[in-house]
mmCIF file of C-alpha atoms in Angstrom:
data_model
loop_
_atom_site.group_PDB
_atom_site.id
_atom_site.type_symbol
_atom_site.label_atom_id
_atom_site.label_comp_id
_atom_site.label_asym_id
_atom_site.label_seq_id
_atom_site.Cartn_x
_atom_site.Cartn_y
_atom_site.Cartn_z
ATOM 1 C CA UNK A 258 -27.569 -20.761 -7.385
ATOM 2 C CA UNK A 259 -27.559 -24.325 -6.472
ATOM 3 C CA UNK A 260 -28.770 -25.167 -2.753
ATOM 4 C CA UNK A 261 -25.848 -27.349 -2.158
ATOM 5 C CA UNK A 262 -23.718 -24.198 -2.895
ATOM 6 C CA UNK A 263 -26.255 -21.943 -0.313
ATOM 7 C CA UNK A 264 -26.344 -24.843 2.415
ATOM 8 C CA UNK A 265 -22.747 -25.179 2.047
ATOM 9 C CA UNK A 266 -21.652 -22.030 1.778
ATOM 10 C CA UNK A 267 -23.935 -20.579 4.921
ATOM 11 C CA UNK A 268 -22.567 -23.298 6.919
ATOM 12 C CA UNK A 269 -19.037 -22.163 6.640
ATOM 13 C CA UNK A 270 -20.193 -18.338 6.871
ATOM 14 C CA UNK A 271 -21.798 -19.142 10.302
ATOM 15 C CA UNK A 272 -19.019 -20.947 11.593
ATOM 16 C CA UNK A 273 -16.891 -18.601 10.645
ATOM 17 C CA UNK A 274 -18.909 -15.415 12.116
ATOM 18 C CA UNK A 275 -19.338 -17.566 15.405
ATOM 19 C CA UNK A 276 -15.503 -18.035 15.614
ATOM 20 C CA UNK A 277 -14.310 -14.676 14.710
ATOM 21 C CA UNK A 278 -17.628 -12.990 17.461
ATOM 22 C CA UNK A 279 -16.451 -15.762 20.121
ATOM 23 C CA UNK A 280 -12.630 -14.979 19.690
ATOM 24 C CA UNK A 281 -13.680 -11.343 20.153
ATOM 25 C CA UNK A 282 -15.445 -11.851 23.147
ATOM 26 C CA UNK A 283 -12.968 -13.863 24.883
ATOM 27 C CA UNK A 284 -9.533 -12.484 23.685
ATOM 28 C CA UNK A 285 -6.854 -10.702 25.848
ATOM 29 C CA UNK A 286 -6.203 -8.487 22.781
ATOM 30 C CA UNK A 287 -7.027 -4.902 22.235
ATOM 31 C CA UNK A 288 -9.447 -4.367 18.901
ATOM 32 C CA UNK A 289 -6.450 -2.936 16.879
ATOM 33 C CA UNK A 290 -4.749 -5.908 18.100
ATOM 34 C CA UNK A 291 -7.069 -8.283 17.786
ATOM 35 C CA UNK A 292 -7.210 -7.269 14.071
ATOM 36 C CA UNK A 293 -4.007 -7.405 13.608
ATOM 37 C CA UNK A 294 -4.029 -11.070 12.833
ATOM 38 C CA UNK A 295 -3.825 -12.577 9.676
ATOM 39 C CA UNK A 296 -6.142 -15.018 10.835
ATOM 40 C CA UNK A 297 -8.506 -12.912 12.058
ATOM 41 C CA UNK A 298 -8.338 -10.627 8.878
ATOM 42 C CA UNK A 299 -8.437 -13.559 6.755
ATOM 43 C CA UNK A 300 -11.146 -15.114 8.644
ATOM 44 C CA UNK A 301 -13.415 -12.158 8.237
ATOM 45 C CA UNK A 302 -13.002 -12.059 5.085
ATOM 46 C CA UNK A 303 -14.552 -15.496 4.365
ATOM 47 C CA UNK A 304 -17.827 -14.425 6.377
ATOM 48 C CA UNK A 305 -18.012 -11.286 4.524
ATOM 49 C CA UNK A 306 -17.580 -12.734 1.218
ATOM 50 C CA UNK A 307 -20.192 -15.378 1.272
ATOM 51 C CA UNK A 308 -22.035 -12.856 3.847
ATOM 52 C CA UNK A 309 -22.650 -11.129 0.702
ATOM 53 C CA UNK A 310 -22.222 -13.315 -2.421
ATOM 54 C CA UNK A 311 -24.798 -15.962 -0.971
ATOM 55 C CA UNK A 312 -27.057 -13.759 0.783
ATOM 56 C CA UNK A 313 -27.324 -10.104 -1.332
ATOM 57 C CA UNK A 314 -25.710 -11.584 -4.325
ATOM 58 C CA UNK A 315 -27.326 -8.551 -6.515
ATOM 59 C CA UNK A 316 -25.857 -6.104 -4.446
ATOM 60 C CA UNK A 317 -22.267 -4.147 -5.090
ATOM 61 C CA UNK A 318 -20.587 -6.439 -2.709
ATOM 62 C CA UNK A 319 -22.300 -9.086 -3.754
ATOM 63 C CA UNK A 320 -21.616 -8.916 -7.539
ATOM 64 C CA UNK A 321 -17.878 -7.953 -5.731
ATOM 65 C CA UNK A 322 -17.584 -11.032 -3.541
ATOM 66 C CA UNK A 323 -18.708 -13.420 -5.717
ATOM 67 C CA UNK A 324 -16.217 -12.799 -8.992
ATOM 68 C CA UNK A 325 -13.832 -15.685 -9.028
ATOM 69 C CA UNK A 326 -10.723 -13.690 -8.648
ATOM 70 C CA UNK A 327 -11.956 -12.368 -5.288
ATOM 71 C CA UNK A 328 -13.219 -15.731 -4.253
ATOM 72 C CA UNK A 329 -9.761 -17.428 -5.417
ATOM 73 C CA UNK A 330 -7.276 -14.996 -3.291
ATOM 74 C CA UNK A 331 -9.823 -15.217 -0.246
ATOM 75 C CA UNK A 332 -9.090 -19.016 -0.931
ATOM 76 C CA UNK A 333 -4.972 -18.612 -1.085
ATOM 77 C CA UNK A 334 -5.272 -16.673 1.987
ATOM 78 C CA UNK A 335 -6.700 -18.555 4.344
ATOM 79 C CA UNK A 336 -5.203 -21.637 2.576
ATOM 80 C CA UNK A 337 -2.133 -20.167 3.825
ATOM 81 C CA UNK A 338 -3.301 -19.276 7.621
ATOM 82 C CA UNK A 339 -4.343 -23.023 8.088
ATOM 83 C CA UNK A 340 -0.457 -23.985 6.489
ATOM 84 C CA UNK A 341 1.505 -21.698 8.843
ATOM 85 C CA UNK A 342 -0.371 -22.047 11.822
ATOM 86 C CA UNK A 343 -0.279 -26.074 11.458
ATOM 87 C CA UNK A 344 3.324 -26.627 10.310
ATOM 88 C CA UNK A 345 4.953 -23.258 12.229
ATOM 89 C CA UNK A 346 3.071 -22.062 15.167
ATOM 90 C CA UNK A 347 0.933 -25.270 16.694
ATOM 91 C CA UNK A 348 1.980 -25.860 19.890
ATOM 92 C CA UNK A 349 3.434 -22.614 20.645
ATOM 93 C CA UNK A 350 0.451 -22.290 23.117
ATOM 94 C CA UNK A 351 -1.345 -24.844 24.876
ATOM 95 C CA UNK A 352 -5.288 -24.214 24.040
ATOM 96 C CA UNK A 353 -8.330 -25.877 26.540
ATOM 97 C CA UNK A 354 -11.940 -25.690 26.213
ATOM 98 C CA UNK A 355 -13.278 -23.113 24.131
ATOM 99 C CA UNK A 356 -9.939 -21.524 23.163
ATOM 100 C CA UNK A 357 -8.831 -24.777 21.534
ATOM 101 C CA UNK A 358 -12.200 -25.115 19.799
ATOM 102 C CA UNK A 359 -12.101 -21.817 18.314
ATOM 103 C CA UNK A 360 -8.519 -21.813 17.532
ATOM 104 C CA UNK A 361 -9.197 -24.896 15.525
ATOM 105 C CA UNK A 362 -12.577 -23.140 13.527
ATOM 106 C CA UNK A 363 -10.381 -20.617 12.603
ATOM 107 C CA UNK A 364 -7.415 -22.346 11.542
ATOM 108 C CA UNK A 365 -7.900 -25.207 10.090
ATOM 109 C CA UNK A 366 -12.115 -25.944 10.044
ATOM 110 C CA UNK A 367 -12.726 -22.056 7.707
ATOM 111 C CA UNK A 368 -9.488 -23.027 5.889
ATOM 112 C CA UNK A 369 -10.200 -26.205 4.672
ATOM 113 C CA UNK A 370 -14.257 -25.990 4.504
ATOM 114 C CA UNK A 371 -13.468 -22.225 2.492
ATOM 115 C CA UNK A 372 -10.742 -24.384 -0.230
ATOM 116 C CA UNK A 373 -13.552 -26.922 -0.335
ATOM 117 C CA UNK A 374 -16.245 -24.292 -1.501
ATOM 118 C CA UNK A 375 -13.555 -22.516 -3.869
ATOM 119 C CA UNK A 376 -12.980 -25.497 -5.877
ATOM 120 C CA UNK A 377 -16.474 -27.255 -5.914
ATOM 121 C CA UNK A 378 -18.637 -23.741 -6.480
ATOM 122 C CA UNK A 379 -16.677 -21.012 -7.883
ATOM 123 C CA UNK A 380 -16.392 -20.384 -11.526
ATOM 124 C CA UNK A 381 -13.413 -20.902 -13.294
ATOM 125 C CA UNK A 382 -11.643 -18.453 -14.564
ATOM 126 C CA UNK A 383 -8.869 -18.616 -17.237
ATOM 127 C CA UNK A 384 -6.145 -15.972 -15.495
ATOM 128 C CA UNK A 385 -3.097 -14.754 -16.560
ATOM 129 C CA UNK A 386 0.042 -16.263 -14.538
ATOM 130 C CA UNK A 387 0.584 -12.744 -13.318
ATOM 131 C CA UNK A 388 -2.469 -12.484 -11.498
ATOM 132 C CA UNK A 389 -0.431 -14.068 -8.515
ATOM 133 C CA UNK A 390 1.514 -10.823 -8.446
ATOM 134 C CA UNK A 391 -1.694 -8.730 -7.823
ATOM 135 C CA UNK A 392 -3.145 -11.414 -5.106
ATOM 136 C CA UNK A 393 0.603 -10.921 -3.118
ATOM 137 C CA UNK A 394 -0.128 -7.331 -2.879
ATOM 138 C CA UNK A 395 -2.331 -7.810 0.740
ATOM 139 C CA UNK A 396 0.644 -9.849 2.410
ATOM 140 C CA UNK A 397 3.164 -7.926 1.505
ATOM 141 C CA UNK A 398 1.607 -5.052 3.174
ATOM 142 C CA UNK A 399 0.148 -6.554 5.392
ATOM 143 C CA UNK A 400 4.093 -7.544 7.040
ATOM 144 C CA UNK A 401 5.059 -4.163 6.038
ATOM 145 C CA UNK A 402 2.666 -2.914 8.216
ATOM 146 C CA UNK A 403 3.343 -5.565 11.376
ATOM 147 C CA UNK A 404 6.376 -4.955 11.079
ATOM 148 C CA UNK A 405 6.022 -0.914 10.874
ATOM 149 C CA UNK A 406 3.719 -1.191 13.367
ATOM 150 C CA UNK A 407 5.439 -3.457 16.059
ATOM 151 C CA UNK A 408 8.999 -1.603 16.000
ATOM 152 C CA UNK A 409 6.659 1.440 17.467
ATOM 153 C CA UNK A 410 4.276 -0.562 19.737
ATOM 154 C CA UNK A 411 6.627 -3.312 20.331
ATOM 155 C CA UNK A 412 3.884 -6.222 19.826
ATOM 156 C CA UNK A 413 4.026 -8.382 17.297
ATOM 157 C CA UNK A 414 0.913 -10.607 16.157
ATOM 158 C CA UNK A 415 3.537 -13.149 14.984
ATOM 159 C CA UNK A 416 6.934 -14.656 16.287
ATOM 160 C CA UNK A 417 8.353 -14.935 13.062
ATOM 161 C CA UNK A 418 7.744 -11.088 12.408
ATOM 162 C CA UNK A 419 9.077 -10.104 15.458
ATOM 163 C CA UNK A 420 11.712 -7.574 14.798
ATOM 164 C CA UNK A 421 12.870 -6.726 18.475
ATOM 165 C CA UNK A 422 13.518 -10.356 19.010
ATOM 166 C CA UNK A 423 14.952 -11.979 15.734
ATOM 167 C CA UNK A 424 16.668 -8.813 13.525
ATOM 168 C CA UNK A 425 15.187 -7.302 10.544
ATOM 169 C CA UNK A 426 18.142 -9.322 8.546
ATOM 170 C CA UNK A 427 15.905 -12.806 9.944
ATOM 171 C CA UNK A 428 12.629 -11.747 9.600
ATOM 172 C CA UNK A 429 13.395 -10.402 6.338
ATOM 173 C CA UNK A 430 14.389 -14.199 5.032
ATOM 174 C CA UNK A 431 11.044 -15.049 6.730
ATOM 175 C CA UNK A 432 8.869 -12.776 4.556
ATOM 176 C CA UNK A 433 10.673 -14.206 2.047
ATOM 177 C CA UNK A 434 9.916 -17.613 2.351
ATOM 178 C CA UNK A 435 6.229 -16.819 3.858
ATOM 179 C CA UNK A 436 5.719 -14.818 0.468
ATOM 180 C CA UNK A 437 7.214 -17.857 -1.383
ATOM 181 C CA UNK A 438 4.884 -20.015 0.027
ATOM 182 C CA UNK A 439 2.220 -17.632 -1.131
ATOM 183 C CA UNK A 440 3.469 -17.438 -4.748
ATOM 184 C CA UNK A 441 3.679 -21.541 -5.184
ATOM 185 C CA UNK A 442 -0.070 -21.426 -3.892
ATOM 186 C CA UNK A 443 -1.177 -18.531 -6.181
ATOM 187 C CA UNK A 444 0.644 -20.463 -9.200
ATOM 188 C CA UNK A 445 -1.543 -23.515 -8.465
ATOM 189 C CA UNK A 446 -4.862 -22.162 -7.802
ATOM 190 C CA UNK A 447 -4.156 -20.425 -11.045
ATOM 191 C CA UNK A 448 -3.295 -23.756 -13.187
ATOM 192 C CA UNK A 449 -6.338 -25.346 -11.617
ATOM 193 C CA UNK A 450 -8.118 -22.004 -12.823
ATOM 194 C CA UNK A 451 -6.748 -22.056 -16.180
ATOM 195 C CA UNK A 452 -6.979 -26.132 -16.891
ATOM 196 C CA UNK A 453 -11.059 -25.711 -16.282
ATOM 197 C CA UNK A 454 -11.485 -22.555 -17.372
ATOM 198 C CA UNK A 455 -9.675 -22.209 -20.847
ATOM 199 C CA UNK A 456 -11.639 -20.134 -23.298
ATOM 200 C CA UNK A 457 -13.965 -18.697 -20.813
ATOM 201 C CA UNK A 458 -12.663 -15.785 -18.970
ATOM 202 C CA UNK A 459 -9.345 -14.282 -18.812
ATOM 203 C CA UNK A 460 -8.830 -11.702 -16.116
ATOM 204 C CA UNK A 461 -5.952 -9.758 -14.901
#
């Protein structure tokens, strides 16, 4: 393991830990709530992923969190919190001091340092194109279950998946285009996958 990749990689693992704690610590949200973010859940899975890959890389999660196919849809997920948040939801709420720092470490500082260490230290892997359809698995339950979740509870941890306000008809063309937007990302991190990693892995 290189120490750029260590340095690098523990920088964005501590940022993201102190974000995620910090958020914890200061949020209005219940825990259940509070996990109920994509963000959050997305988040957490950057720390834990280079938690272990960089730090017990000879362990189970280690060897787990470190295979490229792991390390690539931890990369289109929180690829995809730092797109929605920036280009749907910014400005829905008006962030000061620490808020607004942390809301930015967790939406768009993990994103982009995270897509940074996927494409300058993971290994390339040459995947099938239906490997997307495995990596849409999490967000399509993971609105099944918002939206399961909020008709009882009557919260939502998005606007866009709020059922009680918009219809299921709306928020069904929403998942739609949210799992769209998904699948176009999937396709590419796969083609940059495949153009650097022909003859040297294929995975499923």
């Amino acid at each position: 393991m290189s120490s750029n990749k260590l340095l690098y990689g523990i920088f964005i693992l501590v940022v993201a830990w102190f974000a995620l704690i910090a958020q914890w610590i200061i949020t209005i949200f219940g825990l259940v709530d509070f996990l109920s973010f994509f963000t959050v859940q997305s988040n957490l899975m950057v720390a834990v992923c280079l938690s272990f890959s960089l730090l017990l890389p000879r362990s189970k999660p280690g060897i787990f969190f470190a295979k490229s196919s792991v390390q690539s849809a931890i990369a289109l997920y929180i690829f995809i919190v730092g797109l929605v948040y920036n280009t749907l939801l910014r400005g829905l709420a008006d962030y000061t001091g620490l808020q607004w720092v942390l809301d930015n470490l967790l939406h768009v500082a993990v994103p982009i340092l995270f897509v940074i260490y996927w494409f300058l230290f993971t290994p390339r892997t040459f995947f099938r194109w239906s490997q997307c359809l495995y990596w849409l698995i999490y967000p399509f339950f993971y609105t099944l279950y918002s939206m399961i979740r909020g008709s009882i509870v009557h919260w939502y941890p998005y606007p866009f998946l709020n059922v009680d306000t918009l219809g299921y008809a709306q928020v069904f063309i929403n998942m739609f285009f949210i799992l769209g937007a998904f699948s176009i990302a999937g396709l590419i991190i796969i083609a940059i996958n495949r153009s650097a990693g022909k003859g040297r892995i294929i995975s499923n």
